[in-house]
C-alpha cells in the first residue's frame, strides 16, 4: 500500500511526474505529496485527498520542471489521512525529505528514544522516525546515513530519500516492499510499480530485497545493506503503456470485466497447444508432481476465492487432498508440510505481505511453492519454485475481476496437467474438459453482450440494505466472491454462505427487506438449491437467481434472474457466475454513485500485514 515515485535527471515537468504518480494511485489514495530540490531550495507540497487535490495545489507549478523529486500517494496505517501525516516527511532542518511504503514495527520505542535525545515529532506516522534517524546519522554521505538509519528499523520499507546537501541523487531502499528503478537517457526513476514508469521508459532494474540504490542523472549504483556493490540485471518492461489506460471505458473495473474473454483466449493460446496443457518455463519436475498427495493453497481476498474454486476440481480430477487457508491465518499455523506436498500461492500483485509471509514460513519446511501470479517481476514469483503467469495484464481497478477469472482458469489447466501426470482421469475426459474450457471465452462474451439486462436488474436491487449470497459446491466460493465484490465497491453489507448452512443460522436474517442472491446452475446440487430458495421465498426474502438459460423451475421462485449459458460441464459455471456478479456489483455501485475504481479505505496491493 502507498505508492512512491521519484526522479533525478535533466528536468521533467511536475505534470508529467504527477502523471507517473497517478498510475500508483490504486495503491492508496487518502493523501499525497511531492518534495523537489531545485536551485538549492527544497520545495514541499502535500494534500489530504486524491492526487487531483495535489495538482490543484501545485497550480502554475505543474508546468515547471524539476531535476530532483520524490512523490507519494498514501494509504494510511499510522496516523489519520490528513495533510500533516501525508508524505514526504522532512527532518527538523528541512534538508532531508523522505517517502515510505511499508510499516515500521518498532517505531514507538525508536520515537521515544529520539524524543529523549531532543528530536521533535510533528506527525502521527511511523515514517517520521526514519527521517529523524537519517538526520541523526547524517555527516557527509546521505547513503551512509540511510544505511545507519535502516539498521535500526524493524518492519517493511521501500524508501525514496533526497537531501539539499547532495542534490544530485535519490537514495532508494527496498526491504519487504516492492521498488523498481526505471532507466532512461533523460534521467532515472524509482517507482513502487511498473505502470508509473511506462510513459518514461521501458528499461528497469527490479531491486532485490535488502538493496539500496543511488540514482543519479547519468547512472545508478546498487548495493546491499553492507554497502557492497551488487550486480544488477537491466530488464525490458513488457507491459504496453495503453494496457494501463481506460480505453474509453468509464472505469477500469468495467474495462477489465470486458477484457476477460481476451484474457482467457491468451491463456489458451499460450498454455494449451493442441491437445496438451503446457506451461512454459515450468520448473517443477514431473516425477515430483506425480507423487504430490496433498496441496495447500494460500491467498487473500479474491485470490483466496479463486483458490477455493480450484480446490473442488483439483480434488475431483487429481485425487489429491486440498487444504486452503487465507494467508493471514496460514502464516501463523504451525503446519508441517512434507516433501510430497505442494504449496499453491495465488496472488494478482505478487506483493501481498501475508501471502509472501505464508510462503516464507512454508518454505522453511522445504515444501515446493508454485505461484499463480499476474506480475512476473513480483517478489512472490522471485521466491517461488515455479510460476504460472496468469497473463491478465495490468489490473488497475481495486476490485479484482480479470485476475480472478485468469487465476481460476490457469488453476483449471494446472489440474488437468496434474491429472494427466498422475493418471487420475482418462485422456478422453481431459479432452472433454479442455474443449469446454476452450468455449468459455465465448460464453463470457455472451454474458457481456447482455450487460444491459444485468444493469436493469442491478438498478432494481440497488436499494436493498443488505445481501446474502448463497451457493453450493464449486459455487460456494462464487457466493463468497459475489458478496465481496458487492461490499467492496457499493459498501452494502453482503455475506456469502454455503446454502446448506442456511438452517444453521443465517435463515434468521431473512425477511422482506433482505436480498438473497441464489446461484443455481443445473448441476447435481440443483434440487437442493431450489429447496433452499423455497425456504427463502417462504420467509419473504427477495430472490435474485443466477441460472441456466432454459431453467423454468428456479425462475418461478425468483423476483429477478441473471442468465448464464447452458454448459455441459457445470464445473465451468464459476466463470459464468463470476462475470454476472462482477457486472451486478459494478452497476449497483454505479447506481449508488460510489467511487468504483477507488473504493474507500481500500488499496490494490496490500503490502503491509
Ligand atoms: C478484492 C481484491 C482483494 C485482493 C487481495 C489479494 O477485489 O482485490 O481482496 O484479491 O488483496 O491481492 P493479491 O491477489 O494481489 O495478492
Coordinates of C-alpha atoms in Angstrom, one line a residue, residues 30 76 114 134 142 151 163 167 212 278 281 297 331 346 358 387 564 597:
X30 CA -6.1 9.2 1.0
X76 CA -2.8 5.5 6.0
X114 CA 14.6 10.1 19.8
X134 CA 18.7 9.9 9.0
X142 CA 23.3 10.6 2.6
X151 CA 19.8 -0.8 10.5
X163 CA 18.8 15.9 0.6
X167 CA 21.0 17.5 -4.7
X212 CA 20.0 0.2 -1.7
X278 CA 1.9 -27.0 -21.4
X281 CA 9.3 -22.4 -18.1
X297 CA -3.5 -23.2 -1.1
X331 CA 1.3 -17.9 8.1
X346 CA -2.2 -17.3 -5.5
X358 CA 2.9 -17.6 4.3
X387 CA 5.2 -19.9 -11.6
X564 CA -25.8 -18.0 -17.8
X597 CA -12.2 2.2 -9.1

